[in-house]
Structures are given as structure tokens and as C-alpha cells.
Amino acid sequence: MIKIFEMGKIRDEEIFARFEPTSSVEDSVKGIIARVRAEGDAALRAYSAEFDHVDVEDFLVSTAEIEAALAKVEPGFIAVLEEAAANIRAFHSKQVRNSFIMADKPGVILGQRVIPLEKVGLYVPGGTAAYPSTVLMDAIPAKIAGVEEIVMVTPPNKEGSVNPYILAAAHVAGVGRIFKVGGAQAVAALAYGTASIPRVDKIVGPGNAFVAEAKKQVFGQVGIDMIAGPSEVLVLADGKSDPRFVAADLLSQAEHDKNASAVLITDSMALAEAVQQELEVQLAKLKREEIARASIDHNGKIIVAHDLREGIDAANRIAPEHMEVCVDQPFDYLPLIKNAGSVFLGRYNAEPTGDYFAGPNHTLPTSGTARFYSPLGVDDFVKKMQYSYYTKDALEQDYDKISMFANKEGLTAHARAVDIRFGKEDRD
């Protein structure tokens, strides 16, 4: 059963504690990456047999496989995917940055070019659950950014095929090539390239502990979006909230993973106790009850604050991935929220609206990293290149100042590079 804490009557360390998995996969992942670098596709096939229990001859998903998958998916769901894609596209289109140029001083031109990445790799999980929503959330911002090629990797099932709903989402999102490989070995393939799978510039998308560790280890060789931990939701709710709604919202994230975190912060002990009981009622009805119960029992918390402002202060310290604000006037509280990946305002805005349909991205910072990380967006798929131009007359106006700056740092060759253009290279 979920525990109830009263703010001020228990140490912060216990209230704000996050579950940290104790088993390390660092060495295992290091070995997998090294083998993929050395053996390429042969290593991928060996790991597919070992981990996914399937023999894969050709990793590339064929056009025929995609067409067969689309035939299996209900037309109604295809329509939902297309509408969700339109919402995601509309939201992320507002994030596009423009290049700029400045010519404010005579003879000086400064500027910045916003350039899309050439090739991006999408990792899409395929383990305990399939996530077509992840395909939309990761691929659509990349397309808007202008990425030339999007390469997707996802683990196959024991029959050697990919979940048809994932392939349908990839078709709707405009993904290029799709490869049947998962785990740390797929991340290694994207980072270094094999005969079958191209090397990419950046890898995005969630995964298990092995995938997260692999992304961490290849960072620097390629870019990554973030190191994602278990899913989190924090619900801020006043005493008028319906305990059934709150319990359902907590469970919507608890069912992801036994290590997921579901937290309620409220100013009402009555609501806290009602939600505690309601969770037990709803848990018994879930298909993924075992997973959700482990999450609720080990990582779930109900925190009773003196008022909602104190509750928001606690929420900012937790910096949750998802935060719901269940009050009558939620926009009054929005300016006070500083640290959260995505905020869901109002009593009828359940977190799954963001997971699937509303438009904002669902690839979000976890484990308190919302203090300094942002949701995945168009910016993640571009780079900025700056440039400058000086005429001789313009540099003559500034070279003394630049030389002085360089000499103060003890970098005389820097100073000489500007001085020499005006016959001053030998000055003291």
C-alpha cells in the first residue's frame, strides 16, 4: 500500500528519495559495444539470438513487411495515429528557430545558421509493451527540423517481426529505414555503423537500463537526447479533487515499470486517505497489476502539505517528469512551477493526453533532471553554426582592443594574428 507522509513530520531525505537500481550493467554494455564495433552484423545476429531468441538474417524491415503490418492495423487506429501526428506536428512547428544575420557595424557581418542534423537514429522499445506513440514523438520533430534521414531500430519478437502498430506509426511519421534489432547492441550499431545499419549523428528514444547505459557510453561519438530513467508522475491536488481520478492518474505511470514513481501532493489528509484506499481498488482491475503494485508499494508516495504553495515548493525540489495540477484555477499556479518536464493543467487533463494525442512531446527528463533538461523538441535535431566577416577597415577599428585582450590572457600568438595585418607584430 502507498505510504502517506506529512510535510514537516518526516525528513526530506525520505520524502524525496528516488529509487536507484543497485545492479550495474556498465561492464556488460561495454562488452556489447566493443563486440559490435569489432564484429558488426555478426555480433548483432549473435545478440539477437541470445537476448531476443530469434535468428535474424536481414535486419532491414522490407516494404512488404510494412504493407502487411498496415493491413493488420485497424483503419480506425490509423486515423487516430494521423490525427495525433497532426497535433504533434502543429505544436512542434512553433519551435522552429530561424537563422539570423547582423550587419549593425560598418564592415562587420555576423550571423548564425540553424542546420538540421543529417542522420538521426530512433530507438523504439519493444519489450514488455510496444510504443507507437514514441515513434510519433521522436520522428515528427526530426522531420520538422529537416533531418535528411531518420533510421529506426526496434527489437523483433520471437517470430522475427516487428509489432504492426509500431510499423504503422513509423509509416505515418515518415520514418525512412527500420531495422529489427534492439538493446545495447542496437545503440552501438547506430553509433559506429555496421554493414547493414548506418552510423548516425544522434540517437534519441527511451529504453531499458542496458539501452540507457549504452547511450551514455557512446555519447561523444554521437549525440544523445538524454539518459532517461523510470517514468514519473506527480499529481498536485486540492481537497475537492475526485480520489478516483487521482488514483487512476497515479496508476497510469505506475504500470510502466516496477521502478516508476507515482507521487501525490495534497493539502487534504482526507483526500490522501481516500486515494490510498482507491489505489487498492483500482490496482486489482489492472492487466499490469503486478508491475503497478510494485511501483506503488516501493516508490509511490502521498505527501500532505500545509497548503498547495508548500506543495509546489516540494514539487519543484522533486522536479518530476510529468506534473498534474488538479485545481479549479490551475493557471494561477503555473508561474510557480519551475521544475517539471511537462505540466498538465486542470481536473480533466490526465497525463495520457500528453503521452498520445495533445501535441507536446512525451520524451521528457526524469530523475530530477527537469531542473536542467527540456522535453525533446525540434532543437534536439538541429545544430547552430555561427560565422563572422570583417573588412580591413573594420578590423583596423578593433585590432588594438583584440590584441590587448589576447595579451592579458598571455596568448601572444593570438595578438600577433591581428597585429601583423597592420605592421604592428613586433610591438611590445
GROMACS .gro file of C-alpha atoms in nm:
model
  428
    1MET     CA    1   0.000   0.000   0.000
    2ILE     CA    2   0.119   0.350  -0.080
    3LYS     CA    3   0.261   0.543   0.218
    4ILE     CA    4   0.133   0.880   0.342
    5PHE     CA    5   0.382   1.139   0.470
    6GLU     CA    6   0.310   1.470   0.640
    7MET     CA    7   0.534   1.757   0.540
    8GLY     CA    8   0.739   1.871   0.838
    9LYS     CA    9   0.696   1.547   1.034
   10ILE     CA   10   0.947   1.341   0.841
   11ARG     CA   11   1.292   1.401   0.699
   12ASP     CA   12   1.311   1.542   0.348
   13GLU     CA   13   1.554   1.264   0.258
   14GLU     CA   14   1.276   1.009   0.299
   15ILE     CA   15   1.007   1.212   0.125
   16PHE     CA   16   1.221   1.299  -0.175
   17ALA     CA   17   1.412   0.972  -0.205
   18ARG     CA   18   1.417   0.820  -0.551
   19PHE     CA   19   1.466   0.455  -0.623
   20GLU     CA   20   1.812   0.381  -0.760
   21PRO     CA   21   1.863   0.037  -0.916
   22THR     CA   22   2.153  -0.137  -0.744
   23SER     CA   23   2.261  -0.372  -1.022
   24SER     CA   24   2.517  -0.224  -1.262
   25VAL     CA   25   2.510  -0.303  -1.632
   26GLU     CA   26   2.810  -0.086  -1.719
   27ASP     CA   27   3.057  -0.369  -1.781
   28SER     CA   28   2.808  -0.581  -1.975
   29VAL     CA   29   2.722  -0.289  -2.202
   30LYS     CA   30   3.088  -0.204  -2.254
   31GLY     CA   31   3.146  -0.559  -2.375
   32ILE     CA   32   2.846  -0.548  -2.609
   33ILE     CA   33   2.959  -0.221  -2.765
   34ALA     CA   34   3.313  -0.349  -2.814
   35ARG     CA   35   3.190  -0.666  -2.983
   36VAL     CA   36   2.957  -0.476  -3.217
   37ARG     CA   37   3.243  -0.245  -3.315
   38ALA     CA   38   3.467  -0.542  -3.385
   39GLU     CA   39   3.222  -0.785  -3.547
   40GLY     CA   40   2.942  -0.565  -3.684
   41ASP     CA   41   2.639  -0.754  -3.813
   42ALA     CA   42   2.771  -1.089  -3.689
   43ALA     CA   43   2.760  -0.956  -3.332
   44LEU     CA   44   2.409  -0.820  -3.386
   45ARG     CA   45   2.289  -1.161  -3.504
   46ALA     CA   46   2.450  -1.333  -3.208
   47TYR     CA   47   2.291  -1.094  -2.961
   48SER     CA   48   1.951  -1.124  -3.132
   49ALA     CA   49   1.971  -1.499  -3.080
   50GLU     CA   50   2.089  -1.463  -2.721
   51PHE     CA   51   1.862  -1.186  -2.597
   52ASP     CA   52   1.559  -1.188  -2.829
   53HIS     CA   53   1.565  -1.562  -2.903
   54VAL     CA   54   1.532  -1.506  -3.276
   55ASP     CA   55   1.752  -1.563  -3.580
   56VAL     CA   56   1.766  -1.252  -3.797
   57GLU     CA   57   1.925  -1.277  -4.140
   58ASP     CA   58   1.820  -0.939  -4.281
   59PHE     CA   59   1.778  -0.661  -4.025
   60LEU     CA   60   1.603  -0.420  -4.263
   61VAL     CA   61   1.223  -0.423  -4.245
   62SER     CA   62   1.105  -0.469  -4.603
   63THR     CA   63   0.835  -0.276  -4.784
   64ALA     CA   64   0.631  -0.597  -4.793
   65GLU     CA   65   0.654  -0.629  -4.414
   66ILE     CA   66   0.538  -0.270  -4.369
   67GLU     CA   67   0.245  -0.322  -4.608
   68ALA     CA   68   0.148  -0.643  -4.427
   69ALA     CA   69   0.159  -0.461  -4.094
   70LEU     CA   70  -0.060  -0.179  -4.225
   71ALA     CA   71  -0.313  -0.436  -4.343
   72LYS     CA   72  -0.332  -0.577  -3.990
   73VAL     CA   73  -0.391  -0.244  -3.818
   74GLU     CA   74  -0.749  -0.125  -3.783
   75PRO     CA   75  -0.829   0.172  -4.008
   76GLY     CA   76  -0.973   0.348  -3.705
   77PHE     CA   77  -0.637   0.334  -3.527
   78ILE     CA   78  -0.456   0.457  -3.839
   79ALA     CA   79  -0.691   0.757  -3.831
   80VAL     CA   80  -0.607   0.817  -3.464
   81LEU     CA   81  -0.234   0.797  -3.542
   82GLU     CA   82  -0.277   1.051  -3.821
   83GLU     CA   83  -0.473   1.292  -3.601
   84ALA     CA   84  -0.221   1.259  -3.318
   85ALA     CA   85   0.059   1.319  -3.569
   86ALA     CA   86  -0.114   1.635  -3.688
   87ASN     CA   87  -0.140   1.761  -3.329
   88ILE     CA   88   0.226   1.683  -3.261
   89ARG     CA   89   0.328   1.847  -3.587
   90ALA     CA   90   0.128   2.163  -3.512
   91PHE     CA   91   0.280   2.201  -3.165
   92HIS     CA   92   0.640   2.134  -3.268
   93SER     CA   93   0.619   2.360  -3.574
   94LYS     CA   94   0.609   2.653  -3.329
   95GLN     CA   95   0.955   2.552  -3.203
   96VAL     CA   96   1.137   2.613  -3.530
   97ARG     CA   97   1.428   2.856  -3.497
   98ASN     CA   98   1.544   3.078  -3.781
   99SER     CA   99   1.896   3.162  -3.889
  100PHE     CA  100   1.992   3.527  -3.844
  101ILE     CA  101   2.238   3.782  -3.978
  102MET     CA  102   2.362   4.108  -3.819
  103ALA     CA  103   2.520   4.397  -4.007
  104ASP     CA  104   2.497   4.672  -3.746
  105LYS     CA  105   2.859   4.794  -3.772
  106PRO     CA  106   3.025   4.910  -4.096
  107GLY     CA  107   3.236   4.633  -4.247
  108VAL     CA  108   3.126   4.368  -3.997
  109ILE     CA  109   2.879   4.089  -4.069
  110LEU     CA  110   2.785   3.837  -3.802
  111GLY     CA  111   2.538   3.553  -3.821
  112GLN     CA  112   2.415   3.214  -3.717
  113ARG     CA  113   2.292   2.929  -3.934
  114VAL     CA  114   2.049   2.672  -3.799
  115ILE     CA  115   2.135   2.345  -3.971
  116PRO     CA  116   1.943   2.017  -3.939
  117LEU     CA  117   2.134   1.703  -3.846
  118GLU     CA  118   2.192   1.479  -4.145
  119LYS     CA  119   2.106   1.140  -3.995
  120VAL     CA  120   1.926   1.054  -3.670
  121GLY     CA  121   1.864   0.719  -3.505
  122LEU     CA  122   1.540   0.645  -3.321
  123TYR     CA  123   1.535   0.373  -3.058
  124VAL     CA  124   1.183   0.237  -3.004
  125PRO     CA  125   1.130  -0.014  -2.721
  126GLY     CA  126   0.960  -0.343  -2.793
  127GLY     CA  127   0.984  -0.533  -2.465
  128THR     CA  128   0.702  -0.553  -2.211
  129ALA     CA  129   0.496  -0.306  -2.414
  130ALA     CA  130   0.505  -0.156  -2.764
  131TYR     CA  131   0.501   0.221  -2.801
  132PRO     CA  132   0.384   0.356  -3.138
  133SER     CA  133   0.345   0.690  -2.961
  134THR     CA  134   0.724   0.705  -2.915
  135VAL     CA  135   0.769   0.678  -3.291
  136LEU     CA  136   0.549   0.983  -3.349
  137MET     CA  137   0.704   1.186  -3.068
  138ASP     CA  138   1.061   1.125  -3.181
  139ALA     CA  139   1.026   1.124  -3.558
  140ILE     CA  140   0.795   1.420  -3.617
  141PRO     CA  141   1.018   1.688  -3.454
  142ALA     CA  142   1.311   1.547  -3.652
  143LYS     CA  143   1.113   1.578  -3.976
  144ILE     CA  144   1.013   1.935  -3.890
  145ALA     CA  145   1.377   2.019  -3.818
  146GLY     CA  146   1.469   1.900  -4.167
  147VAL     CA  147   1.670   1.586  -4.079
  148GLU     CA  148   1.767   1.417  -4.406
  149GLU     CA  149   1.727   1.058  -4.290
  150ILE     CA  150   1.559   0.901  -3.988
  151VAL     CA  151   1.672   0.548  -3.906
  152MET     CA  152   1.469   0.345  -3.658
  153VAL     CA  153   1.576   0.041  -3.456
  154THR     CA  154   1.339  -0.174  -3.254
  155PRO     CA  155   1.369  -0.529  -3.120
  156PRO     CA  156   1.185  -0.806  -3.309
  157ASN     CA  157   0.952  -1.057  -3.150
  158LYS     CA  158   1.029  -1.431  -3.138
  159GLU     CA  159   0.889  -1.468  -3.491
  160GLY     CA  160   1.140  -1.214  -3.618
  161SER     CA  161   0.882  -0.947  -3.697
  162VAL     CA  162   0.809  -0.600  -3.559
  163ASN     CA  163   0.490  -0.501  -3.384
  164PRO     CA  164   0.249  -0.383  -3.658
  165TYR     CA  165   0.139  -0.078  -3.458
  166ILE     CA  166   0.500   0.041  -3.438
  167LEU     CA  167   0.538  -0.002  -3.814
  168ALA     CA  168   0.210   0.181  -3.874
  169ALA     CA  169   0.329   0.474  -3.663
  170ALA     CA  170   0.660   0.479  -3.849
  171HIS     CA  171   0.471   0.493  -4.179
  172VAL     CA  172   0.254   0.783  -4.057
  173ALA     CA  173   0.557   0.971  -3.919
  174GLY     CA  174   0.763   0.928  -4.235
  175VAL     CA  175   1.047   0.720  -4.091
  176GLY     CA  176   1.300   0.609  -4.354
  177ARG     CA  177   1.465   0.276  -4.283
  178ILE     CA  178   1.362   0.045  -3.997
  179PHE     CA  179   1.588  -0.226  -3.856
  180LYS     CA  180   1.494  -0.528  -3.645
  181VAL     CA  181   1.745  -0.501  -3.364
  182GLY     CA  182   1.722  -0.380  -3.006
  183GLY     CA  183   1.913  -0.341  -2.682
  184ALA     CA  184   2.259  -0.200  -2.624
  185GLN     CA  185   2.373  -0.368  -2.946
  186ALA     CA  186   2.132  -0.152  -3.149
  187VAL     CA  187   2.267   0.164  -2.987
  188ALA     CA  188   2.621   0.053  -3.065
  189ALA     CA  189   2.527  -0.015  -3.428
  190LEU     CA  190   2.379   0.334  -3.465
  191ALA     CA  191   2.682   0.494  -3.301
  192TYR     CA  192   2.952   0.316  -3.501
  193GLY     CA  193   2.773   0.170  -3.802
  194THR     CA  194   2.774  -0.185  -3.941
  195ALA     CA  195   2.742  -0.327  -4.291
  196SER     CA  196   2.361  -0.315  -4.253
  197ILE     CA  197   2.296  -0.025  -4.019
  198PRO     CA  198   2.428   0.325  -4.091
  199ARG     CA  199   2.614   0.539  -3.844
  200VAL     CA  200   2.403   0.834  -3.728
  201ASP     CA  201   2.474   1.175  -3.580
  202LYS     CA  202   2.237   1.148  -3.285
  203ILE     CA  203   2.039   0.876  -3.104
  204VAL     CA  204   1.708   0.953  -2.935
  205GLY     CA  205   1.442   0.746  -2.766
  206PRO     CA  206   1.382   0.561  -2.439
  207GLY     CA  207   1.482   0.209  -2.343
  208ASN     CA  208   1.571  -0.020  -2.055
  209ALA     CA  209   1.878   0.007  -1.832
  210PHE     CA  210   2.101  -0.150  -2.100
  211VAL     CA  211   1.985   0.099  -2.364
  212ALA     CA  212   2.029   0.395  -2.128
  213GLU     CA  213   2.379   0.281  -2.033
  214ALA     CA  214   2.471   0.224  -2.398
  215LYS     CA  215   2.360   0.577  -2.488
  216LYS     CA  216   2.568   0.708  -2.201
  217GLN     CA  217   2.877   0.519  -2.320
  218VAL     CA  218   2.853   0.622  -2.686
  219PHE     CA  219   2.784   0.988  -2.606
  220GLY     CA  220   3.064   1.191  -2.762
  221GLN     CA  221   3.084   0.954  -3.055
  222VAL     CA  222   2.726   1.059  -3.131
  223GLY     CA  223   2.481   1.297  -2.971
  224ILE     CA  224   2.201   1.167  -2.749
  225ASP     CA  225   1.879   1.322  -2.626
  226MET     CA  226   1.909   1.237  -2.255
  227ILE     CA  227   1.966   0.949  -2.014
  228ALA     CA  228   1.610   0.852  -1.927
  229GLY     CA  229   1.523   0.678  -1.602
  230PRO     CA  230   1.197   0.517  -1.489
  231SER     CA  231   0.877   0.707  -1.558
  232GLU     CA  232   0.739   0.954  -1.302
  233VAL     CA  233   0.417   1.139  -1.231
  234LEU     CA  234   0.346   1.392  -0.959
  235VAL     CA  235  -0.014   1.495  -0.901
  236LEU     CA  236  -0.080   1.820  -0.713
  237ALA     CA  237  -0.442   1.807  -0.599
  238ASP     CA  238  -0.661   2.006  -0.363
  239GLY     CA  239  -0.922   1.860  -0.130
  240LYS     CA  240  -1.202   1.895  -0.386
  241SER     CA  241  -1.033   1.650  -0.623
  242ASP     CA  242  -1.201   1.320  -0.707
  243PRO     CA  243  -0.991   1.042  -0.548
  244ARG     CA  244  -1.086   0.807  -0.834
  245PHE     CA  245  -0.933   1.045  -1.089
  246VAL     CA  246  -0.618   1.097  -0.883
  247ALA     CA  247  -0.567   0.724  -0.823
  248ALA     CA  248  -0.615   0.648  -1.191
  249ASP     CA  249  -0.362   0.914  -1.287
  250LEU     CA  250  -0.102   0.777  -1.045
  251LEU     CA  251  -0.150   0.427  -1.183
  252SER     CA  252  -0.120   0.548  -1.543
  253GLN     CA  253   0.254   0.584  -1.483
  254ALA     CA  254   0.298   0.311  -1.223
  255GLU     CA  255   0.203   0.048  -1.481
  256HIS     CA  256   0.506   0.140  -1.696
  257ASP     CA  257   0.773  -0.010  -1.476
  258LYS     CA  258   0.825  -0.155  -1.127
  259ASN     CA  259   1.076   0.126  -1.073
  260ALA     CA  260   0.834   0.401  -1.183
  261SER     CA  261   0.745   0.671  -0.933
  262ALA     CA  262   0.392   0.800  -0.864
  263VAL     CA  263   0.355   1.084  -0.612
  264LEU     CA  264   0.051   1.274  -0.485
  265ILE     CA  265   0.096   1.606  -0.309
  266THR     CA  266  -0.219   1.746  -0.150
  267ASP     CA  267  -0.330   1.986   0.120
  268SER     CA  268  -0.600   1.742   0.237
  269MET     CA  269  -0.546   1.441   0.463
  270ALA     CA  270  -0.897   1.326   0.374
  271LEU     CA  271  -0.806   1.314   0.004
  272ALA     CA  272  -0.478   1.141   0.087
  273GLU     CA  273  -0.655   0.862   0.272
  274ALA     CA  274  -0.927   0.829   0.007
  275VAL     CA  275  -0.667   0.798  -0.269
  276GLN     CA  276  -0.474   0.543  -0.064
  277GLN     CA  277  -0.785   0.323  -0.049
  278GLU     CA  278  -0.887   0.389  -0.409
  279LEU     CA  279  -0.548   0.277  -0.536
  280GLU     CA  280  -0.608  -0.067  -0.387
  281VAL     CA  281  -0.947  -0.087  -0.557
  282GLN     CA  282  -0.811   0.011  -0.898
  283LEU     CA  283  -0.491  -0.193  -0.878
  284ALA     CA  284  -0.695  -0.513  -0.868
  285LYS     CA  285  -0.851  -0.424  -1.204
  286LEU     CA  286  -0.528  -0.367  -1.399
  287LYS     CA  287  -0.382  -0.608  -1.655
  288ARG     CA  288  -0.038  -0.498  -1.541
  289GLU     CA  289  -0.126  -0.519  -1.173
  290GLU     CA  290   0.199  -0.682  -1.064
  291ILE     CA  291   0.412  -0.409  -1.221
  292ALA     CA  292   0.190  -0.124  -1.099
  293ARG     CA  293   0.166  -0.265  -0.746
  294ALA     CA  294   0.544  -0.294  -0.714
  295SER     CA  295   0.577   0.067  -0.828
  296ILE     CA  296   0.310   0.196  -0.589
  297ASP     CA  297   0.429  -0.005  -0.290
  298HIS     CA  298   0.802   0.068  -0.327
  299ASN     CA  299   0.821   0.407  -0.498
  300GLY     CA  300   0.477   0.564  -0.453
  301LYS     CA  301   0.422   0.842  -0.200
  302ILE     CA  302   0.143   1.065  -0.079
  303ILE     CA  303   0.268   1.389   0.075
  304VAL     CA  304   0.030   1.605   0.278
  305ALA     CA  305   0.142   1.968   0.276
  306HIS     CA  306   0.005   2.257   0.480
  307ASP     CA  307  -0.111   2.427   0.161
  308LEU     CA  308  -0.063   2.394  -0.214
  309ARG     CA  309   0.211   2.656  -0.228
  310GLU     CA  310   0.418   2.445   0.008
  311GLY     CA  311   0.326   2.151  -0.213
  312ILE     CA  312   0.458   2.328  -0.524
  313ASP     CA  313   0.783   2.403  -0.341
  314ALA     CA  314   0.818   2.031  -0.275
  315ALA     CA  315   0.730   1.952  -0.637
  316ASN     CA  316   1.000   2.188  -0.761
  317ARG     CA  317   1.252   2.004  -0.547
  318ILE     CA  318   1.137   1.670  -0.686
  319ALA     CA  319   1.143   1.806  -1.046
  320PRO     CA  320   0.910   1.539  -1.186
  321GLU     CA  321   0.887   1.414  -1.542
  322HIS     CA  322   0.507   1.469  -1.551
  323MET     CA  323   0.317   1.703  -1.317
  324GLU     CA  324  -0.060   1.735  -1.295
  325VAL     CA  325  -0.227   2.035  -1.131
  326CYS     CA  326  -0.579   1.932  -1.023
  327VAL     CA  327  -0.739   2.254  -0.903
  328ASP     CA  328  -1.012   2.489  -1.027
  329GLN     CA  329  -0.776   2.768  -1.138
  330PRO     CA  330  -0.460   2.587  -1.247
  331PHE     CA  331  -0.314   2.880  -1.444
  332ASP     CA  332  -0.281   3.069  -1.114
  333TYR     CA  333  -0.023   2.810  -1.008
  334LEU     CA  334   0.164   2.768  -1.337
  335PRO     CA  335   0.409   3.060  -1.281
  336LEU     CA  336   0.517   2.897  -0.954
  337ILE     CA  337   0.619   2.570  -1.119
  338LYS     CA  338   0.987   2.587  -1.214
  339ASN     CA  339   1.098   2.225  -1.247
  340ALA     CA  340   0.885   1.977  -1.441
  341GLY     CA  341   0.916   1.808  -1.776
  342SER     CA  342   0.554   1.857  -1.882
  343VAL     CA  343   0.269   2.014  -1.685
  344PHE     CA  344  -0.095   1.905  -1.716
  345LEU     CA  345  -0.341   2.170  -1.602
  346GLY     CA  346  -0.697   2.111  -1.484
  347ARG     CA  347  -0.905   1.833  -1.339
  348TYR     CA  348  -0.980   1.680  -1.679
  349ASN     CA  349  -0.631   1.684  -1.826
  350ALA     CA  350  -0.497   1.339  -1.741
  351GLU     CA  351  -0.132   1.268  -1.819
  352PRO     CA  352  -0.215   1.026  -2.105
  353THR     CA  353  -0.338   1.323  -2.313
  354GLY     CA  354   0.029   1.416  -2.341
  355ASP     CA  355   0.150   1.061  -2.391
  356TYR     CA  356  -0.055   1.014  -2.703
  357PHE     CA  357  -0.251   1.295  -2.851
  358ALA     CA  358  -0.240   1.658  -2.735
  359GLY     CA  359   0.078   1.761  -2.919
  360PRO     CA  360   0.353   1.838  -2.664
  361ASN     CA  361   0.630   1.581  -2.657
  362HIS     CA  362   0.627   1.285  -2.422
  363THR     CA  363   1.003   1.222  -2.427
  364LEU     CA  364   1.081   1.404  -2.104
  365PRO     CA  365   1.358   1.448  -1.846
  366THR     CA  366   1.341   1.209  -1.550
  367SER     CA  367   1.514   1.152  -1.216
  368GLY     CA  368   1.515   1.521  -1.123
  369THR     CA  369   1.686   1.630  -1.446
  370ALA     CA  370   1.392   1.858  -1.526
  371ARG     CA  371   1.595   2.109  -1.324
  372PHE     CA  372   1.821   2.149  -1.629
  373TYR     CA  373   1.684   1.940  -1.918
  374SER     CA  374   1.393   2.014  -2.152
  375PRO     CA  375   1.144   1.790  -2.332
  376LEU     CA  376   1.251   1.652  -2.668
  377GLY     CA  377   1.179   1.901  -2.944
  378VAL     CA  378   1.289   2.044  -3.275
  379ASP     CA  379   1.601   2.197  -3.115
  380ASP     CA  380   1.730   1.845  -3.048
  381PHE     CA  381   1.757   1.779  -3.421
  382VAL     CA  382   1.946   2.089  -3.530
  383LYS     CA  383   2.285   2.241  -3.465
  384LYS     CA  384   2.387   2.604  -3.482
  385MET     CA  385   2.686   2.729  -3.678
  386GLN     CA  386   2.800   3.086  -3.632
  387TYR     CA  387   3.006   3.298  -3.870
  388SER     CA  388   3.163   3.643  -3.896
  389TYR     CA  389   3.313   3.870  -4.162
  390TYR     CA  390   3.543   4.173  -4.118
  391THR     CA  391   3.671   4.414  -4.382
  392LYS     CA  392   4.020   4.564  -4.341
  393ASP     CA  393   3.874   4.896  -4.227
  394ALA     CA  394   3.651   4.726  -3.971
  395LEU     CA  395   3.938   4.523  -3.823
  396GLU     CA  396   4.155   4.836  -3.810
  397GLN     CA  397   3.897   4.987  -3.575
  398ASP     CA  398   3.918   4.688  -3.336
  399TYR     CA  399   4.255   4.517  -3.365
  400ASP     CA  400   4.418   4.714  -3.081
  401LYS     CA  401   4.141   4.607  -2.843
  402ILE     CA  402   4.162   4.245  -2.958
  403SER     CA  403   4.539   4.247  -2.920
  404MET     CA  404   4.511   4.391  -2.569
  405PHE     CA  405   4.261   4.120  -2.473
  406ALA     CA  406   4.489   3.843  -2.607
  407ASN     CA  407   4.796   3.980  -2.428
  408LYS     CA  408   4.608   3.999  -2.098
  409GLU     CA  409   4.548   3.623  -2.137
  410GLY     CA  410   4.913   3.566  -2.222
  411LEU     CA  411   4.831   3.443  -2.573
  412THR     CA  412   5.077   3.647  -2.777
  413ALA     CA  413   5.024   3.447  -3.097
  414HIS     CA  414   4.658   3.547  -3.083
  415ALA     CA  415   4.764   3.911  -3.058
  416ARG     CA  416   5.014   3.872  -3.341
  417ALA     CA  417   4.746   3.732  -3.573
  418VAL     CA  418   4.566   4.068  -3.572
  419ASP     CA  419   4.870   4.295  -3.524
  420ILE     CA  420   5.054   4.153  -3.824
  421ARG     CA  421   4.783   4.272  -4.059
  422PHE     CA  422   4.875   4.631  -3.974
  423GLY     CA  423   5.254   4.603  -3.937
  424LYS     CA  424   5.239   4.603  -3.557
  425GLU     CA  425   5.353   4.244  -3.495
  426ASP     CA  426   5.680   4.343  -3.327
  427ARG     CA  427   5.540   4.591  -3.078
  428ASP     CA  428   5.586   4.527  -2.705
   0.00000   0.00000   0.00000
